Coordinates of C-alpha atoms and ligand atoms in Angstrom, one line a residue:
M1 CA -24.2 22.5 -9.9
E2 CA -21.0 20.9 -11.3
K3 CA -21.8 21.8 -14.9
A4 CA -22.7 25.4 -14.1
Q5 CA -19.5 25.8 -12.1
L6 CA -17.4 24.3 -14.9
R7 CA -19.0 26.7 -17.5
I8 CA -18.2 29.8 -15.4
W9 CA -14.7 28.6 -14.8
V10 CA -14.1 27.8 -18.5
S11 CA -15.3 31.3 -19.7
L12 CA -13.1 33.0 -17.1
M13 CA -10.1 30.9 -18.1
S14 CA -10.5 31.4 -21.8
T15 CA -9.7 35.1 -21.5
R16 CA -6.6 34.5 -19.3
T17 CA -4.8 31.5 -20.7
S18 CA -1.0 31.8 -20.3
E19 CA 1.7 30.5 -22.7
S20 CA 4.2 29.6 -20.0
F21 CA 4.3 26.7 -17.6
I22 CA 3.7 29.0 -14.7
D23 CA 0.3 30.7 -14.9
S24 CA -0.8 32.9 -12.1
N25 CA -4.4 32.5 -13.2
L26 CA -4.3 28.9 -12.1
D27 CA -4.7 28.3 -8.4
Y28 CA -1.6 26.2 -8.3
D29 CA 1.2 25.0 -10.5
V30 CA 0.7 21.5 -9.0
V31 CA -2.0 19.9 -6.9
V32 CA -1.2 16.7 -5.1
I33 CA -4.0 14.5 -3.9
G34 CA -3.3 12.7 -0.6
A35 CA -1.2 13.6 2.5
G36 CA 0.4 10.2 3.1
I37 CA 4.0 9.3 2.8
S38 CA 4.0 10.1 -0.9
G39 CA 2.1 13.3 -0.8
L40 CA 4.1 14.8 2.0
Y41 CA 7.4 14.2 0.3
Q42 CA 6.0 15.3 -3.0
L43 CA 4.9 18.6 -1.5
Y44 CA 8.3 19.1 0.1
C45 CA 10.1 18.4 -3.3
L46 CA 7.8 20.7 -5.3
R47 CA 8.3 23.5 -2.8
E48 CA 12.1 23.0 -2.9
A49 CA 11.9 23.2 -6.7
G50 CA 10.0 26.5 -6.6
F51 CA 6.5 25.3 -7.6
R52 CA 3.3 26.7 -6.1
A53 CA 1.8 23.5 -4.8
C54 CA -0.7 22.2 -2.3
I55 CA -2.1 18.9 -1.1
L56 CA -5.8 18.1 -1.0
E57 CA -6.5 15.6 1.7
R58 CA -9.9 14.0 2.5
G59 CA -8.9 13.2 6.1
T60 CA -8.4 15.7 8.9
G61 CA -4.8 14.9 9.4
V62 CA -1.6 13.7 7.6
G63 CA -0.5 10.1 7.4
G64 CA -2.5 8.4 4.7
T65 CA -2.5 4.7 5.4
W66 CA -1.3 5.4 8.9
Y67 CA -4.1 7.9 9.4
W68 CA -6.9 5.6 8.4
N69 CA -5.6 2.2 9.7
R70 CA -5.8 2.8 13.4
Y71 CA -7.0 -0.7 14.2
P72 CA -5.7 -2.4 17.3
G73 CA -2.3 -3.9 16.7
A74 CA -1.6 -2.0 13.5
R75 CA 2.2 -1.6 13.1
F76 CA 5.0 -1.7 10.5
D77 CA 5.8 -5.1 9.1
S78 CA 9.2 -3.7 7.9
E79 CA 11.9 -2.4 10.1
S80 CA 10.9 1.1 11.2
Y81 CA 14.2 2.7 10.3
S82 CA 14.2 1.2 6.8
Y83 CA 10.5 2.1 6.2
A84 CA 10.8 5.8 7.0
Y85 CA 12.0 8.8 4.9
S86 CA 15.7 8.8 4.0
F87 CA 15.9 12.2 2.2
S88 CA 16.9 14.3 5.2
E89 CA 20.0 13.6 7.2
E90 CA 18.7 16.0 9.9
L91 CA 15.5 14.1 10.2
L92 CA 17.3 10.7 10.3
E93 CA 19.5 12.1 13.1
E94 CA 16.6 13.6 15.1
W95 CA 14.1 10.8 15.1
N96 CA 14.4 7.9 17.5
W97 CA 12.3 4.8 16.9
S98 CA 11.2 3.0 20.0
E99 CA 10.6 -0.4 18.4
H100 CA 12.1 -2.3 15.5
F101 CA 8.5 -2.4 14.1
A102 CA 6.8 0.7 15.2
S103 CA 3.1 0.8 16.1
Q104 CA 0.6 3.0 14.3
P105 CA 0.4 5.7 16.9
E106 CA 4.2 6.2 16.8
I107 CA 4.2 6.1 12.9
L108 CA 1.5 8.8 12.9
R109 CA 3.5 10.9 15.4
Y110 CA 6.5 10.6 13.1
L111 CA 4.6 11.7 10.0
E112 CA 3.1 14.6 11.9
Y113 CA 6.6 15.5 13.1
V114 CA 7.8 15.5 9.5
A115 CA 5.0 17.7 8.3
D116 CA 5.7 20.1 11.1
K117 CA 9.4 20.1 10.7
F118 CA 9.2 20.9 7.0
N119 CA 6.4 23.4 7.5
L120 CA 4.1 21.4 5.2
F121 CA 0.8 21.9 7.1
K122 CA 0.4 25.4 5.7
D123 CA -0.1 24.0 2.2
I124 CA -2.3 21.1 3.0
R125 CA -6.1 21.5 2.8
F126 CA -7.7 18.9 5.0
S127 CA -11.3 17.5 4.7
C128 CA -11.0 18.2 1.0
E129 CA -12.3 15.2 -1.0
V130 CA -11.7 15.5 -4.7
T131 CA -14.8 14.0 -6.4
K132 CA -14.0 15.0 -10.0
A133 CA -10.8 15.8 -12.0
Q134 CA -11.2 17.1 -15.5
Y135 CA -8.4 17.8 -17.9
M136 CA -9.0 21.1 -19.8
E137 CA -7.3 20.9 -23.1
E138 CA -7.6 24.6 -24.1
E139 CA -6.2 25.8 -20.8
T140 CA -3.8 22.9 -20.5
C141 CA -4.6 22.3 -16.8
W142 CA -6.6 20.2 -14.5
Q143 CA -9.8 21.4 -12.9
L144 CA -10.8 19.6 -9.7
I145 CA -14.2 19.6 -8.1
L146 CA -14.3 19.0 -4.3
A147 CA -17.1 17.3 -2.3
N148 CA -18.0 20.7 -0.9
G149 CA -18.6 22.0 -4.4
S150 CA -15.6 24.3 -4.7
T151 CA -13.1 24.1 -7.5
V152 CA -9.3 24.1 -7.7
S153 CA -7.2 24.5 -10.8
A154 CA -3.6 23.5 -11.5
R155 CA -1.3 22.9 -14.4
I156 CA -0.3 19.5 -13.1
L157 CA -2.2 16.9 -11.0
I158 CA -0.2 14.4 -9.0
T159 CA -2.0 11.5 -7.4
A160 CA -0.5 10.3 -4.1
L161 CA -3.4 8.1 -3.3
G162 CA -1.7 5.0 -1.9
I163 CA -2.1 1.5 -3.3
L164 CA -4.3 0.2 -0.4
S165 CA -6.6 3.1 0.5
E166 CA -10.0 2.0 -0.7
P167 CA -11.3 -0.4 1.9
T168 CA -13.8 -3.0 0.8
F169 CA -16.6 -4.6 2.8
P170 CA -17.7 -8.1 1.9
N171 CA -20.8 -8.5 -0.3
I172 CA -22.9 -10.2 2.5
E173 CA -26.6 -9.9 2.8
G174 CA -27.8 -7.9 5.8
I175 CA -24.5 -6.2 6.4
N176 CA -26.3 -2.9 7.3
S177 CA -28.7 -4.6 9.6
F178 CA -26.3 -5.4 12.4
S179 CA -27.3 -3.7 15.6
G180 CA -23.9 -3.8 17.4
E181 CA -20.8 -1.9 16.6
S182 CA -18.9 -2.7 13.3
F183 CA -15.6 -1.5 12.0
H184 CA -13.4 -1.9 9.0
T185 CA -9.7 -2.1 9.8
G186 CA -8.9 0.5 7.1
L187 CA -11.5 3.0 8.4
W188 CA -10.9 2.7 12.1
P189 CA -12.4 5.5 14.2
K190 CA -10.2 8.0 16.1
T191 CA -12.2 7.5 19.2
P192 CA -11.1 4.6 21.4
V193 CA -12.9 1.3 20.9
T194 CA -13.0 -1.1 23.8
F195 CA -13.4 -4.8 23.6
E196 CA -13.4 -5.8 27.3
G197 CA -16.1 -8.2 28.1
K198 CA -17.4 -8.3 24.5
N199 CA -18.1 -11.0 22.0
V200 CA -16.3 -10.1 18.8
A201 CA -16.2 -11.4 15.3
V202 CA -13.3 -10.8 12.9
I203 CA -13.9 -11.5 9.2
G204 CA -10.7 -11.8 7.2
T205 CA -7.2 -13.2 8.0
G206 CA -4.8 -11.1 5.9
A207 CA -2.1 -8.9 7.4
S208 CA -4.7 -6.6 9.0
G209 CA -6.8 -9.4 10.4
V210 CA -3.7 -11.2 11.9
Q211 CA -2.5 -8.0 13.6
T212 CA -6.0 -7.3 15.0
I213 CA -6.7 -10.8 16.1
Q214 CA -3.5 -11.3 18.1
E215 CA -3.9 -7.9 19.7
I216 CA -7.6 -8.1 20.9
A217 CA -7.7 -11.8 21.7
H218 CA -6.6 -11.1 25.3
E219 CA -9.1 -8.3 25.9
V220 CA -12.3 -9.7 24.5
R221 CA -14.7 -12.1 26.2
N222 CA -14.9 -14.3 23.1
L223 CA -13.4 -14.0 19.7
T224 CA -14.7 -15.7 16.7
V225 CA -12.5 -15.6 13.6
F226 CA -14.2 -16.2 10.2
Q227 CA -11.5 -17.5 7.9
R228 CA -11.9 -18.1 4.2
R229 CA -8.4 -18.8 3.1
P230 CA -5.5 -19.0 5.6
N231 CA -2.3 -17.1 4.9
W232 CA 1.2 -18.2 5.7
C233 CA 2.3 -16.0 8.6
A234 CA 5.9 -15.5 9.8
P235 CA 7.1 -14.3 13.2
L236 CA 7.7 -10.6 13.4
N237 CA 10.3 -11.0 16.3
N238 CA 9.8 -7.4 17.3
S239 CA 11.7 -5.8 20.2
D240 CA 12.3 -2.4 21.7
I241 CA 15.2 -0.2 20.5
D242 CA 17.3 1.3 23.3
V243 CA 19.4 4.4 23.0
D244 CA 22.6 2.6 22.1
E245 CA 20.9 0.5 19.4
M246 CA 19.3 3.6 17.9
N247 CA 22.7 5.3 17.8
E248 CA 24.1 2.3 16.1
I249 CA 21.2 2.3 13.6
K250 CA 21.8 6.0 12.9
A251 CA 25.5 5.4 12.4
N252 CA 24.7 2.8 9.8
Y253 CA 21.9 4.5 7.9
K254 CA 24.0 5.0 4.8
D255 CA 25.0 1.4 4.5
M256 CA 21.4 0.3 5.3
F257 CA 19.9 2.4 2.6
A258 CA 22.5 1.2 0.1
I259 CA 21.4 -2.4 0.9
C260 CA 17.8 -1.4 0.3
S261 CA 18.8 0.0 -3.1
E262 CA 20.5 -3.2 -4.0
S263 CA 17.9 -5.7 -2.8
H264 CA 15.2 -7.0 -5.1
G265 CA 12.3 -5.5 -3.2
G266 CA 14.1 -2.5 -1.5
F267 CA 14.2 -4.2 1.9
I268 CA 17.1 -4.7 4.2
W269 CA 17.0 -8.4 3.5
T270 CA 18.8 -9.6 0.4
V271 CA 18.1 -12.9 -1.4
D272 CA 20.6 -15.7 -0.6
P273 CA 22.5 -16.5 -3.8
R274 CA 22.3 -20.2 -3.1
G275 CA 19.6 -22.5 -4.5
T276 CA 17.5 -24.4 -2.0
F277 CA 18.9 -27.8 -3.1
E278 CA 22.5 -26.6 -3.5
V279 CA 22.9 -27.2 0.2
T280 CA 22.5 -30.3 2.4
A281 CA 19.1 -30.9 4.0
A282 CA 20.7 -30.1 7.4
E283 CA 22.1 -26.8 6.2
R284 CA 18.8 -25.9 4.6
V285 CA 16.8 -26.5 7.8
S286 CA 19.4 -24.7 9.9
F287 CA 19.2 -21.7 7.6
W288 CA 15.4 -21.7 7.8
E289 CA 15.5 -22.0 11.6
Y290 CA 17.8 -18.9 11.6
L291 CA 15.4 -17.0 9.3
Y292 CA 12.4 -18.0 11.4
A293 CA 14.1 -16.6 14.5
S294 CA 15.1 -13.4 12.6
R295 CA 13.2 -10.2 12.3
G296 CA 10.4 -9.3 10.0
M297 CA 10.4 -10.3 6.3
S298 CA 13.7 -12.2 6.5
I299 CA 12.2 -15.6 5.7
W300 CA 10.3 -14.1 2.9
Q301 CA 12.7 -11.7 1.3
G302 CA 16.1 -13.1 2.5
N303 CA 15.6 -16.7 1.6
F304 CA 17.3 -19.0 -1.1
K305 CA 17.1 -17.4 -4.5
D306 CA 14.6 -20.0 -5.9
V307 CA 12.0 -20.4 -3.1
L308 CA 9.6 -17.9 -4.7
S309 CA 10.0 -19.1 -8.3
D310 CA 10.7 -22.9 -8.2
P311 CA 7.6 -24.9 -7.1
V312 CA 9.7 -27.7 -5.7
A313 CA 11.8 -25.4 -3.6
N314 CA 8.7 -23.5 -2.5
K315 CA 7.0 -26.8 -1.5
E316 CA 10.0 -27.7 0.7
L317 CA 9.9 -24.3 2.5
S318 CA 6.1 -24.5 2.8
D319 CA 6.4 -27.9 4.5
F320 CA 8.9 -26.4 6.9
M321 CA 6.5 -23.5 7.7
A322 CA 3.5 -25.9 8.0
N323 CA 5.4 -27.9 10.7
K324 CA 6.0 -24.7 12.6
I325 CA 2.3 -24.0 12.7
R326 CA 1.6 -27.6 13.8
Q327 CA 4.2 -27.3 16.6
R328 CA 2.6 -24.1 17.9
I329 CA -1.1 -25.1 17.9
H330 CA -2.4 -27.6 20.4
D331 CA -5.5 -28.8 18.4
P332 CA -4.3 -30.6 15.3
E333 CA -7.6 -29.9 13.5
V334 CA -7.2 -26.1 14.1
A335 CA -3.6 -26.3 13.0
E336 CA -4.6 -27.9 9.7
L337 CA -7.2 -25.2 9.1
L338 CA -4.5 -22.5 9.5
I339 CA -2.1 -24.1 7.0
P340 CA -2.7 -22.8 3.5
K341 CA -3.3 -25.6 1.0
D342 CA -4.0 -23.6 -2.1
H343 CA -0.8 -21.6 -2.3
G344 CA 2.8 -21.9 -1.3
F345 CA 4.7 -19.8 1.3
G346 CA 5.4 -16.2 0.1
T347 CA 3.2 -16.3 -3.0
R348 CA 0.7 -14.0 -1.3
R349 CA 1.7 -11.1 1.1
V350 CA 3.0 -12.8 4.2
P351 CA 1.4 -11.4 7.4
L352 CA 3.9 -11.0 10.2
E353 CA 2.7 -12.2 13.6
T354 CA 3.4 -12.1 17.3
K355 CA 2.0 -15.1 18.9
Y356 CA -0.8 -15.2 16.4
Y357 CA -0.9 -19.0 16.2
E358 CA -0.9 -19.3 20.0
T359 CA -4.0 -17.1 20.0
Y360 CA -5.9 -20.2 18.8
N361 CA -4.9 -22.1 21.9
Q362 CA -6.8 -19.7 24.0
P363 CA -10.2 -21.1 25.3
N364 CA -12.0 -17.8 24.3
V365 CA -11.0 -18.0 20.6
D366 CA -12.8 -20.0 17.9
L367 CA -11.9 -20.4 14.3
I368 CA -14.7 -20.8 11.8
D369 CA -13.7 -22.4 8.4
L370 CA -15.8 -20.5 5.8
N371 CA -15.0 -23.2 3.2
R372 CA -17.0 -25.7 5.3
S373 CA -19.6 -23.3 6.5
P374 CA -19.9 -20.1 4.4
I375 CA -21.4 -16.9 5.7
R376 CA -25.0 -16.7 4.6
A377 CA -25.8 -13.3 6.0
I378 CA -25.2 -10.7 8.7
S379 CA -28.2 -10.5 11.1
P380 CA -29.0 -7.8 13.6
K381 CA -27.4 -10.0 16.2
G382 CA -24.3 -11.4 14.4
V383 CA -23.0 -13.6 11.7
I384 CA -25.1 -16.4 10.1
T385 CA -23.2 -19.2 8.5
S386 CA -24.6 -22.4 6.9
E387 CA -24.1 -24.0 10.4
G388 CA -25.9 -21.4 12.5
E389 CA -25.8 -17.9 14.0
Y390 CA -22.9 -16.5 16.0
K391 CA -24.2 -13.7 18.2
V392 CA -21.7 -11.0 18.8
D393 CA -21.4 -7.4 20.1
T394 CA -18.9 -6.3 17.6
I395 CA -17.9 -7.2 14.0
I396 CA -14.5 -6.3 12.6
Y397 CA -14.2 -6.4 8.8
A398 CA -10.5 -7.1 8.0
T399 CA -11.6 -7.7 4.5
G400 CA -9.0 -5.7 2.6
F401 CA -8.9 -3.1 -0.1
N402 CA -9.8 -2.4 -3.7
A403 CA -6.1 -2.3 -4.4
I404 CA -4.3 0.2 -6.6
T405 CA -7.0 1.2 -9.0
G406 CA -9.7 1.5 -6.3
S407 CA -8.5 4.8 -5.0
F408 CA -8.5 6.2 -8.5
D409 CA -12.0 4.8 -9.2
R410 CA -13.6 6.9 -6.4
I411 CA -12.6 10.1 -8.3
D412 CA -14.3 10.8 -11.6
I413 CA -11.1 11.4 -13.6
R414 CA -11.6 12.6 -17.2
G415 CA -8.8 12.9 -19.7
A416 CA -8.4 15.0 -22.9
S417 CA -11.1 13.1 -24.8
G418 CA -13.5 13.1 -21.8
Q419 CA -13.1 9.4 -21.2
A420 CA -13.4 8.3 -17.6
L421 CA -10.2 6.7 -16.3
K422 CA -12.2 4.1 -14.4
E423 CA -13.8 2.9 -17.7
E424 CA -10.5 3.1 -19.5
W425 CA -8.9 0.9 -16.9
S426 CA -11.7 -1.6 -16.7
S427 CA -10.8 -2.8 -20.1
H428 CA -7.2 -1.7 -20.6
L429 CA -4.8 -1.3 -17.7
E430 CA -1.6 0.2 -19.1
T431 CA 0.6 3.0 -18.0
F432 CA 4.0 4.5 -18.7
L433 CA 6.3 3.6 -15.8
S434 CA 3.3 3.5 -13.5
V435 CA 3.4 7.4 -13.7
Q436 CA 1.4 8.4 -16.7
V437 CA -1.5 7.3 -18.9
P438 CA -2.1 8.3 -22.5
D439 CA -4.9 10.7 -23.0
Y440 CA -4.6 12.0 -19.4
P441 CA -2.0 14.7 -20.0
N442 CA -0.3 16.3 -17.0
L443 CA -1.6 13.6 -14.7
L444 CA 1.3 12.1 -12.8
M445 CA 0.8 9.2 -10.5
I446 CA 3.1 8.2 -7.6
N447 CA 3.0 4.4 -7.7
G448 CA 0.1 3.9 -10.0
P449 CA -0.8 0.6 -11.7
Q450 CA 2.3 -1.4 -13.0
G451 CA 4.3 0.2 -10.2
L452 CA 6.8 -1.4 -7.8
G453 CA 5.8 -3.4 -4.8
G454 CA 8.2 -4.0 -1.9
N455 CA 9.5 -1.3 0.4
H456 CA 7.0 1.5 -0.4
P457 CA 8.8 4.5 1.2
R458 CA 11.9 3.6 -0.7
N459 CA 9.9 3.4 -4.0
I460 CA 8.0 6.6 -3.1
E461 CA 11.1 8.6 -2.6
Y462 CA 12.5 7.5 -5.9
S463 CA 9.2 8.2 -7.8
V464 CA 8.6 11.5 -6.2
E465 CA 12.1 12.7 -7.2
W466 CA 11.7 11.3 -10.7
V467 CA 8.4 13.2 -11.1
T468 CA 9.8 16.4 -9.6
S469 CA 12.7 16.2 -12.1
L470 CA 10.3 15.8 -15.0
L471 CA 8.4 18.9 -13.8
E472 CA 11.6 20.9 -13.5
H473 CA 12.5 19.8 -17.1
M474 CA 9.1 21.1 -18.2
K475 CA 9.3 24.4 -16.3
S476 CA 12.8 25.2 -17.5
R477 CA 11.7 24.7 -21.1
N478 CA 8.3 26.3 -20.7
L479 CA 6.6 23.0 -21.7
R480 CA 3.0 23.1 -20.5
R481 CA 1.8 19.6 -21.5
V482 CA 3.1 16.1 -21.1
E483 CA 1.7 12.8 -22.2
P484 CA 3.4 9.5 -22.9
S485 CA 3.5 8.2 -26.5
I486 CA 1.5 5.1 -27.3
S487 CA 4.6 3.3 -28.3
A488 CA 6.3 4.1 -25.0
V489 CA 3.3 2.7 -23.1
Q490 CA 3.4 -0.4 -25.2
T491 CA 7.1 -0.9 -24.6
W492 CA 6.7 -0.3 -20.9
S493 CA 3.8 -2.7 -20.7
E494 CA 5.7 -5.4 -22.6
H495 CA 8.6 -4.9 -20.1
V496 CA 6.2 -5.2 -17.2
R497 CA 4.7 -8.4 -18.6
A498 CA 8.1 -9.9 -19.3
K499 CA 9.1 -9.2 -15.7
S500 CA 5.9 -10.9 -14.4
G501 CA 7.2 -14.3 -15.7
S502 CA 8.9 -16.4 -13.1
A503 CA 7.4 -15.4 -9.7
L504 CA 4.9 -18.0 -8.4
A505 CA 3.0 -15.1 -6.8
N506 CA 1.7 -14.1 -10.3
K507 CA -0.1 -17.4 -10.5
I508 CA -2.0 -16.9 -7.3
D509 CA -5.2 -14.9 -6.6
S510 CA -4.5 -12.0 -4.3
W511 CA -4.8 -8.2 -4.3
M512 CA -1.3 -8.2 -5.7
T513 CA -2.6 -9.8 -8.9
G514 CA -5.6 -7.6 -9.1
I515 CA -8.2 -9.8 -7.4
N516 CA -10.9 -8.6 -5.0
T517 CA -13.9 -10.9 -4.8
N518 CA -16.0 -8.0 -3.3
V519 CA -15.5 -5.7 -6.2
P520 CA -17.4 -6.4 -9.5
G521 CA -15.0 -6.8 -12.4
K522 CA -12.0 -7.7 -10.2
D523 CA -12.3 -11.4 -10.5
K524 CA -9.6 -12.1 -13.0
R525 CA -5.8 -11.9 -12.5
V526 CA -4.2 -9.0 -14.3
V527 CA -0.7 -9.8 -15.7
G528 CA 1.5 -6.9 -14.6
F529 CA -1.0 -5.3 -12.2
R530 CA 2.1 -4.5 -10.2
Y531 CA 5.7 -4.4 -11.6
G532 CA 7.3 -7.8 -10.9
G533 CA 10.9 -6.9 -11.6
S534 CA 13.4 -5.7 -9.1
V535 CA 13.9 -2.2 -7.7
Q536 CA 17.0 -1.9 -9.8
S537 CA 15.4 -2.9 -13.1
Y538 CA 12.6 -0.4 -12.5
R539 CA 15.0 2.4 -11.7
L540 CA 17.2 1.5 -14.6
F541 CA 14.2 1.9 -17.0
C542 CA 13.1 5.2 -15.4
D543 CA 16.6 6.6 -15.2
S544 CA 17.2 5.9 -18.9
V545 CA 14.0 7.8 -19.8
A546 CA 15.2 10.8 -17.8
K547 CA 18.8 10.7 -19.0
G548 CA 17.6 10.4 -22.6
G549 CA 15.6 13.7 -22.2
Y550 CA 12.2 12.0 -21.8
K551 CA 12.0 11.1 -25.6
E552 CA 9.2 8.6 -24.8
M553 CA 7.0 11.5 -23.7
I554 CA 5.2 14.0 -25.9
F555 CA 5.6 17.6 -24.7
S556 CA 4.0 20.8 -26.0
Ligands
NAP601 P1 -6.2 -8.8 2.5 O1 -4.8 -9.2 2.6 O2 -6.8 -8.5 1.2 O3 -7.1 -9.7 3.4 C1 -8.5 -9.7 3.4 C2 -9.0 -10.9 4.1 O4 -10.4 -10.8 4.1 C3 -8.7 -12.2 3.4 O5 -8.4 -13.1 4.5 C4 -9.9 -12.5 2.6 O6 -10.1 -13.9 2.3 C5 -11.0 -12.0 3.6 N1 -12.2 -11.7 2.9 C6 -12.4 -10.7 1.9 N2 -13.7 -10.8 1.5 C7 -14.3 -11.8 2.2 C8 -15.6 -12.2 2.2 N3 -16.5 -11.7 1.4 N4 -15.9 -13.3 3.1 C9 -15.0 -13.8 3.9 N5 -13.7 -13.3 3.9 C10 -13.4 -12.3 3.1 O7 -6.4 -7.4 3.3 P2 -5.5 -6.8 4.5 O8 -5.4 -7.8 5.6 O9 -6.2 -5.5 4.9 O10 -4.1 -6.5 3.9 C11 -4.0 -5.9 2.7 C12 -2.6 -5.5 2.5 O11 -2.3 -4.3 3.3 C13 -1.5 -6.5 3.0 O12 -1.3 -7.5 2.1 C14 -0.4 -5.6 3.2 O13 0.3 -5.3 2.0 C15 -1.0 -4.3 3.7 N6 -0.9 -4.3 5.1 C16 0.3 -3.9 5.6 C17 0.5 -3.9 7.0 C18 1.8 -3.6 7.5 O14 2.8 -3.3 6.8 N7 2.0 -3.5 8.7 C19 -0.6 -4.3 7.8 C20 -1.8 -4.6 7.3 C21 -2.0 -4.6 5.9 P3 -9.4 -14.5 1.0 O15 -8.0 -14.6 1.3 O16 -10.1 -15.8 0.9 O17 -9.8 -13.6 -0.1

């Protein structure tokens, strides 16, 4: 079916190939995959720049991450107003956030509002899963094949897939034999799920697990949490935003976004210029108490300059955080189970919590240490560990994602030489600026591998604008093909590796270093899986490429 379609299409195209960037024989100038925060803004910018563009989205609505992750308790871990779009003053003025950390339903409403306000829906094709993307050298375009068998052609393909959009289930025997209900946090159904009176198991204690556990613990009859490695969690300290406060936030948007541009990770919290041991012990503890009582990622992103790079400073902070856990949990044995021993505070993504630790003081909540009693299998009735069977009505898998490359892997992406991107990346994960890959001309990625972590919407807006400028550069010069030079890729990859140096996080197993024990081949840390430098150093590099006329890229 696919081959026959491709042959007909190629013969049609060979008689109609155009010499200019714009080619009305192609379905679109640009196709974007994904209608999340990146895709929506990309479509908006492309349209403003006069391109014929559309989004192909596999879901039935916009929102990306916030469309799929509807699990109970899902909400922003960054301040709502700093984690939304900044490009439209009108939008900033119109939208009122109800909480400092908005919940998933409100976030989804916001993204739907954005899509509606900017009339984006008309160019989004929902329930369109792209299964194959083939670069066609002769026609200088991408040919996409959708799950329903239809094809779409475009000069340029932009992936706006999200870095955490390919959920992974654990490799546990019998996982399909369970007779009750089971859910993955990243694939949560739209229909309501009730837990009242039910015995529920949660496997996984990352950011998604923590949000789910603290939310449902009060509703379920009994909750059994299966924990492999505990994470360091910090208080979210969420609260409502009233009219006056929202007005104040609106009045300060400009200054707030300026702080985001100047902070290392793009957040509103900037690193304290002092070293941990440059202050007295009393000053140190008082600063940490202040941060612990502050909102969101303050204690992670706004701490002393050396806590995430100097092991001694990190140990001091970890001890402070460990004592907080001990103070909040009644049973000392449970407290010790919840204190990470294999990594220091902030070296993996810090889940933000609201009375998460107190959850374990509830009589209906049990914590199972999988290091002591590993899961052997899932049975029709529940979870079997080395110590016995836990019978439950519902299993929630909060077991994470095949990060960054996983969402690319699900599409059979073939470049100019026919090589599959999945194979290419299994042995050699290098890009140019996280935007392009050699041998995959006209494929542009919003936040691909080697891209920035931190405040995603801030990074997304920057990358989308950078990519749009590149396309305007091409269109105005009638350049039809773009690919990074090998030397540019090498220079960028060396830069990425150099920036991976000092952070303790790079020496720890997590999705941020490319590890996922449930995915074959993802068992070794990848240096520079994500860009470890600051927002400023990333932008400086990208800006210099654009200002220099994209000399690192080969056009034709
Ligand atoms: P995650 O951080 O990768 O956590 C997955 C959890 O599942 C870990 O506790 C892991 O244990 C456990 N696990 C995986 N496979 C297992 C197995 N076979 N047996 C037992 N346990 C297993 O995934 P996540 O919680 O979905 O979060 C991923 C990222 O999404 C976060 O780091 C964050 O960046 C983002 N996120 C953001 C928000 C927000 O902003 N509001 C909310 C949720 C998630 P190990 O640690 O031992 O591997």
